[in-house]
Short mmCIF file of N, CA and C and ligand atoms in Angstrom, two decimals:
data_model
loop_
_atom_site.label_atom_id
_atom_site.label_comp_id
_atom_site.label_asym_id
_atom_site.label_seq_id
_atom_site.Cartn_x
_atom_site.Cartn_y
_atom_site.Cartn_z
N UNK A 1 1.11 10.68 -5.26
CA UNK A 1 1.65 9.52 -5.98
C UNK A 1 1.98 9.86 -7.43
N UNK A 2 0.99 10.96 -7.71
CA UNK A 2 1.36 11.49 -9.56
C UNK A 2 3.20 11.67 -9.48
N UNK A 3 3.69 12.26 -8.68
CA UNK A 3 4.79 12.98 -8.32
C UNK A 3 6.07 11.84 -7.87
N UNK A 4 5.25 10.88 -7.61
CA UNK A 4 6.46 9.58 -7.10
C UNK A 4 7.37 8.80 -8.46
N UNK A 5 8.52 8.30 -7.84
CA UNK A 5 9.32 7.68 -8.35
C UNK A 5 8.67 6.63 -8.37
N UNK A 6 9.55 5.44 -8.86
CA UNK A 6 9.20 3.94 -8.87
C UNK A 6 10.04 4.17 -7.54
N UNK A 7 11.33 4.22 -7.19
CA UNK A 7 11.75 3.65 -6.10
C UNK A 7 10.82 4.39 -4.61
N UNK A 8 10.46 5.63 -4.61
CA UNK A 8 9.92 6.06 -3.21
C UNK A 8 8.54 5.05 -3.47
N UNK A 9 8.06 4.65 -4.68
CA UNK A 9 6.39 3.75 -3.82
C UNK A 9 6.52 2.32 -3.93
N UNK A 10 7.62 1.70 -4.81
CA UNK A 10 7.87 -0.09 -4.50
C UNK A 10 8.00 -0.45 -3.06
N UNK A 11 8.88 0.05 -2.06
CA UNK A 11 9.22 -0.31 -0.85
C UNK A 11 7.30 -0.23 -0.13
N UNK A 12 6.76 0.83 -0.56
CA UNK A 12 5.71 0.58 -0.12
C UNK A 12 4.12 -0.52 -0.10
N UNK A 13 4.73 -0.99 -1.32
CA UNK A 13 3.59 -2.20 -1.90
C UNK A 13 4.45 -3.48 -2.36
N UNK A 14 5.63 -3.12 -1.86
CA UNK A 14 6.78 -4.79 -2.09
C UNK A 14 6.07 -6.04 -1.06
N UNK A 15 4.97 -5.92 -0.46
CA UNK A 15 4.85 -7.02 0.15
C UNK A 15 3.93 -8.20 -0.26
N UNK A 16 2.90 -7.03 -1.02
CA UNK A 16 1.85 -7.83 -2.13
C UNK A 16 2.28 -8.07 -3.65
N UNK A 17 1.13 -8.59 -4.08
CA UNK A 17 1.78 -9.63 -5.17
C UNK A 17 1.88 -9.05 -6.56
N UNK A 18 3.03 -9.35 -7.08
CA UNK A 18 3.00 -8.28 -8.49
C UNK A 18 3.54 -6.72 -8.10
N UNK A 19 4.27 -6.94 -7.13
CA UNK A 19 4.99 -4.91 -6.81
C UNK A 19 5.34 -4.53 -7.91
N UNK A 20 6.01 -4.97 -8.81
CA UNK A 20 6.90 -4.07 -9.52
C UNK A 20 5.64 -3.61 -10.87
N UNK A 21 4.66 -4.48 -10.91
CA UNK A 21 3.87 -3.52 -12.06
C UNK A 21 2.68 -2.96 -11.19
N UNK A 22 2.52 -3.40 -9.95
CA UNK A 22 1.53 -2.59 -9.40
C UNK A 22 1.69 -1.26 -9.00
N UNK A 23 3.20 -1.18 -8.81
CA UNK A 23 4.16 0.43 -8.47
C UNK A 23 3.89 0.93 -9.63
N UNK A 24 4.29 0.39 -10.67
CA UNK A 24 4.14 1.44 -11.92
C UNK A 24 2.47 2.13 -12.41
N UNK A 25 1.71 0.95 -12.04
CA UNK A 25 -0.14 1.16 -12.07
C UNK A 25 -0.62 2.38 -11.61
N UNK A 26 -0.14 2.38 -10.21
CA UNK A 26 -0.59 3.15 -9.47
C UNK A 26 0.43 4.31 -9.73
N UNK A 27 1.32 5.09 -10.20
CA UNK A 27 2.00 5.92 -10.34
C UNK A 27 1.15 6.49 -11.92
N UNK A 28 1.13 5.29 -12.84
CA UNK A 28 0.40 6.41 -14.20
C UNK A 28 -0.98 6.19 -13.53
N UNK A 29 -1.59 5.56 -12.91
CA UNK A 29 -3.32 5.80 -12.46
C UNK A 29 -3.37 7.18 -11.99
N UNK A 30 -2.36 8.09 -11.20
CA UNK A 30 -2.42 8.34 -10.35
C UNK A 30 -2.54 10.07 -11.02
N UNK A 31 -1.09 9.62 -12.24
CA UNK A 31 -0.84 10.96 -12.85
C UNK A 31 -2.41 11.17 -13.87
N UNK A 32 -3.18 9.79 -14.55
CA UNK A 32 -4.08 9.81 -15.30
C UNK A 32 -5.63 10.71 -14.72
N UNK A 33 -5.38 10.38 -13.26
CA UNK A 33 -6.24 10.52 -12.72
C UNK A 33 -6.16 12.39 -12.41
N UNK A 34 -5.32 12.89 -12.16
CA UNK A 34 -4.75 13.81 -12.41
C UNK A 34 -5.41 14.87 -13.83
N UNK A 35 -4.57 14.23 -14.53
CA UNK A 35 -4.92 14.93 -16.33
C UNK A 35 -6.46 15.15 -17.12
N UNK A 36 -7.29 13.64 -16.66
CA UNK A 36 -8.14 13.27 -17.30
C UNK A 36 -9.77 13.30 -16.22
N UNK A 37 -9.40 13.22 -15.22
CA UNK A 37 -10.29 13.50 -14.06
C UNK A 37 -9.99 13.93 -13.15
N UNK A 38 -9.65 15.51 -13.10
CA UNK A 38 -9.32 16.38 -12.07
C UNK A 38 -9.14 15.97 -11.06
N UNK A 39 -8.46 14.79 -10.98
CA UNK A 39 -8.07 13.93 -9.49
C UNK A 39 -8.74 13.12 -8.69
N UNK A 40 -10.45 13.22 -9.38
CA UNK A 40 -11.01 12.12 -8.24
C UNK A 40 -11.73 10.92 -9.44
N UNK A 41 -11.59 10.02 -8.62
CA UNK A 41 -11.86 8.47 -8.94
C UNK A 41 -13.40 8.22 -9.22
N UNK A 42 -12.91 8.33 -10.84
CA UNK A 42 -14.42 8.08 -11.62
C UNK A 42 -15.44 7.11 -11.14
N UNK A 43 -16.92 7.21 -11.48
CA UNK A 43 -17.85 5.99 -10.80
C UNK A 43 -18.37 5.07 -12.22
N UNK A 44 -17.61 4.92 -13.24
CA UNK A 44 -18.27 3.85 -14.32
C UNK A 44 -17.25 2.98 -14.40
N UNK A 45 -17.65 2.01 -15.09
CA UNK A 45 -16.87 1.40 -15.45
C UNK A 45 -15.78 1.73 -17.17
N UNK A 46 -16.68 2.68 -17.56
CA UNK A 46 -15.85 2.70 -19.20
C UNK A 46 -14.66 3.49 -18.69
N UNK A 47 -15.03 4.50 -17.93
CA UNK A 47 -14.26 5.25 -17.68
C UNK A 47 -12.69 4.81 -16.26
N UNK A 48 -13.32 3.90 -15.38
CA UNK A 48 -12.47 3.44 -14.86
C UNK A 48 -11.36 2.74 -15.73
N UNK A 49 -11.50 1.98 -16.27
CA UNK A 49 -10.93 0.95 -17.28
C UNK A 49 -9.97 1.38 -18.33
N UNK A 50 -10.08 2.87 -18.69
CA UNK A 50 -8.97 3.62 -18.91
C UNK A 50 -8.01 3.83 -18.15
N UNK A 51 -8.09 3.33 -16.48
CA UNK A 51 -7.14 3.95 -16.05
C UNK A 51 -5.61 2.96 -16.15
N UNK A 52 -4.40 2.92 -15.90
CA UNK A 52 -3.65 1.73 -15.67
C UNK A 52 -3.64 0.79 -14.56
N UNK A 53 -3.91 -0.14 -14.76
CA UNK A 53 -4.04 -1.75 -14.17
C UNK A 53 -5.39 -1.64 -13.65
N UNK A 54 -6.26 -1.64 -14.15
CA UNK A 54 -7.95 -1.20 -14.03
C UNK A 54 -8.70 -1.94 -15.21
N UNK A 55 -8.70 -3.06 -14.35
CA UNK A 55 -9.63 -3.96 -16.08
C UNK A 55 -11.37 -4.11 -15.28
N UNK A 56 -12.03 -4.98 -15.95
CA UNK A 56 -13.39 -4.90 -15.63
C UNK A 56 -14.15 -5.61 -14.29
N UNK A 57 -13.10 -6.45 -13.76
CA UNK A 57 -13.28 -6.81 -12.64
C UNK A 57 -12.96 -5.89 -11.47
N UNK A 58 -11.79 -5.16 -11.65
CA UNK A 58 -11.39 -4.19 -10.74
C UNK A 58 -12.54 -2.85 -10.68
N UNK A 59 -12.81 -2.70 -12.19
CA UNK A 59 -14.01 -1.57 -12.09
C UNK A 59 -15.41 -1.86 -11.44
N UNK A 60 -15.23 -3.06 -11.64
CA UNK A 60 -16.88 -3.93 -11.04
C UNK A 60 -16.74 -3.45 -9.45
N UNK A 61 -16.04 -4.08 -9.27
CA UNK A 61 -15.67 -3.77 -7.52
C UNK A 61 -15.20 -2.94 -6.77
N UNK A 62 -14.83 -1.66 -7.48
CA UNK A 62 -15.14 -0.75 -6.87
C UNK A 62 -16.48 0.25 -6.86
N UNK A 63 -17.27 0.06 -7.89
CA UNK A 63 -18.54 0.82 -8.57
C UNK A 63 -19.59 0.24 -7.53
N UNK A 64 -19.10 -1.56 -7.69
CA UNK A 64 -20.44 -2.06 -6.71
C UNK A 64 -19.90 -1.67 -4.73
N UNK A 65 -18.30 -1.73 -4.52
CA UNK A 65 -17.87 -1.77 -2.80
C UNK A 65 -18.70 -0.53 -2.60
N UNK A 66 -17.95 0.84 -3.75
CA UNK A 66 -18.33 1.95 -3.14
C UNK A 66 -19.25 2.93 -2.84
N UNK A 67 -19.44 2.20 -4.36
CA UNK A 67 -21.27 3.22 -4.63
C UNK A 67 -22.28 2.60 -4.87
N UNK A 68 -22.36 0.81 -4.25
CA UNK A 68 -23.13 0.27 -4.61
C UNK A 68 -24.11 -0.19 -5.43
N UNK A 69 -23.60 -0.03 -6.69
CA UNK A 69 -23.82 -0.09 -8.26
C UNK A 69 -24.03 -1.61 -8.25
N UNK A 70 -25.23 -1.90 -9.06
CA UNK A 70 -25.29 -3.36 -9.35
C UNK A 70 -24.54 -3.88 -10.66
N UNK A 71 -23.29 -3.97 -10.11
CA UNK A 71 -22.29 -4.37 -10.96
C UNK A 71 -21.49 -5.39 -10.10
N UNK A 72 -21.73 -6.48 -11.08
CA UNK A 72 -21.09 -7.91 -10.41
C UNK A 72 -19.40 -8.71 -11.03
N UNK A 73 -18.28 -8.36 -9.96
CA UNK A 73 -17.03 -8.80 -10.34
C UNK A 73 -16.47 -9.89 -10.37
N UNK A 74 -16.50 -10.60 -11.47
CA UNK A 74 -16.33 -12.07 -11.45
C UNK A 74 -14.90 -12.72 -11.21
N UNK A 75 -14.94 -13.06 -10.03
CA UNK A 75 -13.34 -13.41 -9.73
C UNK A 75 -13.12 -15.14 -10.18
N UNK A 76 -12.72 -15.99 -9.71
CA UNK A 76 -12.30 -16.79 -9.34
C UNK A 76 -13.35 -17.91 -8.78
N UNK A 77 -13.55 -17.39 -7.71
CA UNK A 77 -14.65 -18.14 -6.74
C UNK A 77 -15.91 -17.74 -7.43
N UNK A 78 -16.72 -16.51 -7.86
CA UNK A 78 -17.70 -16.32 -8.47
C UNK A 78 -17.95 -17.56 -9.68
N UNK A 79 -17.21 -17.09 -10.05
CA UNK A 79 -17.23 -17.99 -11.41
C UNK A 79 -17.44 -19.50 -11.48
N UNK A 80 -16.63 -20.38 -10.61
CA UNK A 80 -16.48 -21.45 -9.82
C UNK A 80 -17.92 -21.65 -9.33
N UNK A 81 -18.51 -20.88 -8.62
CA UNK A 81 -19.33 -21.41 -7.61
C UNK A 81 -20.72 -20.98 -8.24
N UNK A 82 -20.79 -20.17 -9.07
CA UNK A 82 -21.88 -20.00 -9.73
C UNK A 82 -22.28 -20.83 -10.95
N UNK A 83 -21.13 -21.48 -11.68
CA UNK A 83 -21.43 -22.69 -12.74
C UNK A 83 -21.65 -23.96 -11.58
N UNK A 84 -21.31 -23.86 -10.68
CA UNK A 84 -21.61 -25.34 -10.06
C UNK A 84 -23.13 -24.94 -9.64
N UNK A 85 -23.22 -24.35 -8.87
CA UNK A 85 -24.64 -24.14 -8.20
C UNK A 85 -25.69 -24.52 -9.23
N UNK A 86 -25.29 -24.04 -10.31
CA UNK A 86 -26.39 -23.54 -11.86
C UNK A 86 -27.33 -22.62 -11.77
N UNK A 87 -26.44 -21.42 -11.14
CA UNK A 87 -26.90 -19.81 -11.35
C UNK A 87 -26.65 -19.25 -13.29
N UNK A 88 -25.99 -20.05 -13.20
CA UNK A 88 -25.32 -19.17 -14.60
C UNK A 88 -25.84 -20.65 -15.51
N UNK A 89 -25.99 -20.36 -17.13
CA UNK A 89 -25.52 -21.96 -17.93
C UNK A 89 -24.04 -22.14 -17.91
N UNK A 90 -24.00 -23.46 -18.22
CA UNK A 90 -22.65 -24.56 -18.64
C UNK A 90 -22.08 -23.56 -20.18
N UNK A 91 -23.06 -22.80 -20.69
CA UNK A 91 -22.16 -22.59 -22.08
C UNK A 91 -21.84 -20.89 -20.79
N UNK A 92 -21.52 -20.27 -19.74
CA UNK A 92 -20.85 -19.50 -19.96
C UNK A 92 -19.73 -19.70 -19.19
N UNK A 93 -19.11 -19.78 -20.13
CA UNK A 93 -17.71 -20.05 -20.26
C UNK A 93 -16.52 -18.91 -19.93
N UNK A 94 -17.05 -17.66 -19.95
CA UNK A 94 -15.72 -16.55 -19.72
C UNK A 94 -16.53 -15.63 -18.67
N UNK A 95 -15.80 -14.98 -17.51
CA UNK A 95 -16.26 -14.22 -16.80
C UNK A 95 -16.83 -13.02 -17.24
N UNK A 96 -17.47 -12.68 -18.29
CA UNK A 96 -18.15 -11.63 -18.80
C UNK A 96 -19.26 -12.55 -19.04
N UNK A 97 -19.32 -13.69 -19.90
CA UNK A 97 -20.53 -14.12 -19.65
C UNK A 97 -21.54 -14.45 -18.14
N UNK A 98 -20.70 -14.91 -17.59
CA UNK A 98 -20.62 -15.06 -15.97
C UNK A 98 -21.49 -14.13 -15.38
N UNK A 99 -20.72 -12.95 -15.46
CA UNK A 99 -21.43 -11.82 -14.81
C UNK A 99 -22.72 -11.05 -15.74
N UNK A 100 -22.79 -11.59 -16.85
CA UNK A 100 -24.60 -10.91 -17.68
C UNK A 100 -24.98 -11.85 -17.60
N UNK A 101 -24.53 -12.91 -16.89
CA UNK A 101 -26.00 -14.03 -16.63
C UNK A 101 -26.40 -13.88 -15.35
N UNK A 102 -25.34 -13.25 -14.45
CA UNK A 102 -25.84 -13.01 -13.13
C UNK A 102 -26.78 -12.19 -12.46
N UNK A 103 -26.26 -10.65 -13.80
CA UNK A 103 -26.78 -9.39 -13.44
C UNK A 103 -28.05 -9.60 -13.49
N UNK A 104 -28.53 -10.60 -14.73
CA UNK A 104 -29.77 -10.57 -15.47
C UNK A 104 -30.63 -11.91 -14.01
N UNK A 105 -30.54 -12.21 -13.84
CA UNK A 105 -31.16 -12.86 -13.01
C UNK A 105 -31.62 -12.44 -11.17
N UNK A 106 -30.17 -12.09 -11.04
CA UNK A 106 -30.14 -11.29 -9.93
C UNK A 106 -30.90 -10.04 -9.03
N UNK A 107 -31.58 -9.80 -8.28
CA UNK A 107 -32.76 -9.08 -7.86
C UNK A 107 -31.51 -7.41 -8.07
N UNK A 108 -31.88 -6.68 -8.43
CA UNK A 108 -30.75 -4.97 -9.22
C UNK A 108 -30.27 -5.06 -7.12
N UNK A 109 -31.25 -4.45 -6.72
CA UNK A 109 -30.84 -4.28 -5.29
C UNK A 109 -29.97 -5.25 -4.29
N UNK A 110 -29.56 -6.08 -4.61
CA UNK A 110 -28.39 -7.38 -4.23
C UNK A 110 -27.63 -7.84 -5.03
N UNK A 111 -27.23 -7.22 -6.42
CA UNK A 111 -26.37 -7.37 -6.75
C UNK A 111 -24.72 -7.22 -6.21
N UNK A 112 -24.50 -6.14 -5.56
CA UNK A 112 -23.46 -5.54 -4.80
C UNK A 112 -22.93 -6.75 -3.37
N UNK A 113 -24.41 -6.87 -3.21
CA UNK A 113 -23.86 -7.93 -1.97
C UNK A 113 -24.07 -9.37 -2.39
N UNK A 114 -24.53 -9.71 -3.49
CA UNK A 114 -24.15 -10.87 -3.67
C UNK A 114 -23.14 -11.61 -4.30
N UNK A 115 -22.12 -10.25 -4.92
CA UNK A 115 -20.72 -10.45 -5.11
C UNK A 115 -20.14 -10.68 -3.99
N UNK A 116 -20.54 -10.52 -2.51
CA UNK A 116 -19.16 -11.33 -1.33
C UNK A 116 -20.56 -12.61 -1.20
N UNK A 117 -21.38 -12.51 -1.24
CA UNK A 117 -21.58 -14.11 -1.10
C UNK A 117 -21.56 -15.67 -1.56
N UNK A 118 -21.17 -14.78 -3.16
CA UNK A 118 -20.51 -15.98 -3.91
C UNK A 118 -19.11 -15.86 -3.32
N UNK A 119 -18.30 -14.91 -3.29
CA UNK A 119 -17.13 -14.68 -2.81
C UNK A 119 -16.59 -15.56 -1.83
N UNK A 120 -17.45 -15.28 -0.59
CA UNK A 120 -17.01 -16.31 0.71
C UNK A 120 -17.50 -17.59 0.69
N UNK A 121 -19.07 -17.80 -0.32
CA UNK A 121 -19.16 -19.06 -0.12
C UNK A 121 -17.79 -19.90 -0.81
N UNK A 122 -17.54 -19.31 -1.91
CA UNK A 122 -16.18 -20.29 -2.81
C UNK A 122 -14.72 -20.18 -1.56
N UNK A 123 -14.80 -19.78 -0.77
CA UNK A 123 -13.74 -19.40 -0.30
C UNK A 123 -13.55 -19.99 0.86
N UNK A 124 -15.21 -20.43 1.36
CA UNK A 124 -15.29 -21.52 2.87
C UNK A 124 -15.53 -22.87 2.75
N UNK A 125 -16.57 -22.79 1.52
CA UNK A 125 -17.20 -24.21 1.43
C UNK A 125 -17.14 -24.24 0.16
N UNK A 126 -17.28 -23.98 -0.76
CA UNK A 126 -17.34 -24.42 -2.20
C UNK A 126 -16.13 -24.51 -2.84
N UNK A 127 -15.25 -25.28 -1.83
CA UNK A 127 -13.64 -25.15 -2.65
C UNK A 127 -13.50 -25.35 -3.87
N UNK A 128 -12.14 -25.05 -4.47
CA UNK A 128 -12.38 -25.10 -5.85
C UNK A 128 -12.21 -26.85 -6.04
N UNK A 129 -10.90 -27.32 -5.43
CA UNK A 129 -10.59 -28.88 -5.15
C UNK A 129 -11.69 -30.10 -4.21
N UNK A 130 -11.76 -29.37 -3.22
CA UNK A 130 -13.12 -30.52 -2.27
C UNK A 130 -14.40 -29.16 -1.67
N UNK A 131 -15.11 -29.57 -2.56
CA UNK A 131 -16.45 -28.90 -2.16
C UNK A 131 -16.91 -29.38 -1.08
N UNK A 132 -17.01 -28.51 -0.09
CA UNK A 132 -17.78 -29.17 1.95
C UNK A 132 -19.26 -29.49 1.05
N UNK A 133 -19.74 -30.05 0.57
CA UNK A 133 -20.73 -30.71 -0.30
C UNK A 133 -21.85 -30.81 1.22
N UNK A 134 -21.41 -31.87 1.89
CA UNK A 134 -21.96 -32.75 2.83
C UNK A 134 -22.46 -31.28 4.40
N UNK A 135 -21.23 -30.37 4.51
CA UNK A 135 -22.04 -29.56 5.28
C UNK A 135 -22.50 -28.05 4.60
N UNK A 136 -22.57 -28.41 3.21
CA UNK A 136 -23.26 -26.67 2.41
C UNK A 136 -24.92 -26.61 2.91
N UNK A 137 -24.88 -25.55 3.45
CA UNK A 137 -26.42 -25.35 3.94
C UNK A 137 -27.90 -25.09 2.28
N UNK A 138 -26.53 -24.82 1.32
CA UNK A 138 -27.40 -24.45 -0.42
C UNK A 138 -27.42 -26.02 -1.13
N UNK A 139 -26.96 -27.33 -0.48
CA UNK A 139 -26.89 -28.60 -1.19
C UNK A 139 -28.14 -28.96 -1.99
N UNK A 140 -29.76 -28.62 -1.42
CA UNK A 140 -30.62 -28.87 -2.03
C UNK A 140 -30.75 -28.40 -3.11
N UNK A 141 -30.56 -26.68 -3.19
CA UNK A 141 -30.19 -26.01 -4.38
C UNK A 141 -29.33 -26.38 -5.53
N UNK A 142 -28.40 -26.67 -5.38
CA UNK A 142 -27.59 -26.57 -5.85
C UNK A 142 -26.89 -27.85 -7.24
N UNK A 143 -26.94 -27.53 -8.06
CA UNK A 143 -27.10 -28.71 -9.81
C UNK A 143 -26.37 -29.57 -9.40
N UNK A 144 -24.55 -29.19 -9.12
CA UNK A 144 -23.57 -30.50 -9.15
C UNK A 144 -23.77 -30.96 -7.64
N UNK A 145 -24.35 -30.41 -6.47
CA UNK A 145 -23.65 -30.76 -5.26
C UNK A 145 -25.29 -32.20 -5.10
N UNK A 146 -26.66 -31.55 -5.82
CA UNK A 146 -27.49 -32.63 -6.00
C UNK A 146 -27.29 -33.92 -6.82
N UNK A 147 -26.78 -33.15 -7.83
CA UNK A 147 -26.30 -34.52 -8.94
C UNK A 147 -25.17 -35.25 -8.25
N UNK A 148 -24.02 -35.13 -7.16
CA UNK A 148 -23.38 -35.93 -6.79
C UNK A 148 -23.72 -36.58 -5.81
N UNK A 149 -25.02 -35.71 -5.04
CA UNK A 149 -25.29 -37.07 -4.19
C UNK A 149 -26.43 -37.85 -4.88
N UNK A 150 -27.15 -37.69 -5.70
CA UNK A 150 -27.62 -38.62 -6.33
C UNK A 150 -27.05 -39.71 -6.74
N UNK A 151 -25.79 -39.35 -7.57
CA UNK A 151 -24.80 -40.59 -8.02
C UNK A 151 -24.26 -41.58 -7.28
N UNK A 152 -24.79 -40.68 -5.75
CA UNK A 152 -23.62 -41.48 -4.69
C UNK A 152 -24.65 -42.49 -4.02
N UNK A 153 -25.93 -42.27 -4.47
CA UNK A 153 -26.86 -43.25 -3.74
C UNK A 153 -27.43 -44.16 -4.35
S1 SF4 B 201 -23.48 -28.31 -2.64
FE1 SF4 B 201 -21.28 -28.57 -3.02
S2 SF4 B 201 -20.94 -27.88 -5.14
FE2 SF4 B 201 -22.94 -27.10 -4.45
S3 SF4 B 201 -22.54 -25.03 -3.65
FE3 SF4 B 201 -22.48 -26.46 -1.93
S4 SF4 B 201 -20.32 -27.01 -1.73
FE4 SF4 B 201 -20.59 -26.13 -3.79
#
């Protein structure tokens, strides 16, 4: 891929989202990876994060998929489902806080896997729009899904 054009690797990643800067990502990742790490794919995060289109969520998740590093990637649903639950406080507000309130609480040895279980829970039941509130098996646990049925009774 160090060696590719933009046109021989777009046709190849035109189907997902963002091709035209993800072609270019992966073409300087590729040559970087090359120059700066004799070709194989660093295990930190400082060092991932140099590479192009490699920010700290992307480094999280590969450090924790591959090498099972207790490093937690705060997407979307993490973030979401961990201020509702009240894993994290109300003041953290940006996914870096997110994830050092997680790490720090979090048992080191389940960190890795409890990035897909916030993951899928936000993704089955903890919608971001209608929380399955009524069939979440964590409702007792959980700050807003107790406080709304309190309100509701
Ligand atoms: S009880 Fe509701 S708000 Fe709480 S985790 Fe479950 S679905 Fe989300």
């Amino acid at each position: 891929m160090a060696l590719a054009e933009f046109d021989d690797l777009f046709p190849l990643v035109k189907s997902i989202s963002y091709p035209n800067n993800k072609t270019k990502h992966l073409i300087g990742m590729s040559q970087l990876l090359l120059k700066n790490f004799k070709g194989e794919v660093p295990m930190t995060i400082d060092a991932l994060v140099t590479l192009p289109g490699v920010g700290r969520k992307t480094a999280n998740v590969i450090t924790s998929v591959i090498d099972q590093q207790p490093n937690m990637a705060v997407d979307t649903h993490v973030f979401r489902v961990s201020r509702r639950i009240g894993l994290v406080s109300m003041t953290a507000t940006t996914p870096l806080a997110v994830e050092k309130e997680l790490i720090k609480h979090i048992p080191t040895h389940q960190v890795h896997t409890a990035h897909h279980w916030l993951i899928l829970h936000g993704r089955y039941t903890c919608l971001a729009r209608s929380p399955k509130c009524a069939l979440c098996g964590i409702l007792p646990f959980c700050k807003e899904g107790t406080n709304k049925k309190a309100s509701s009774e």
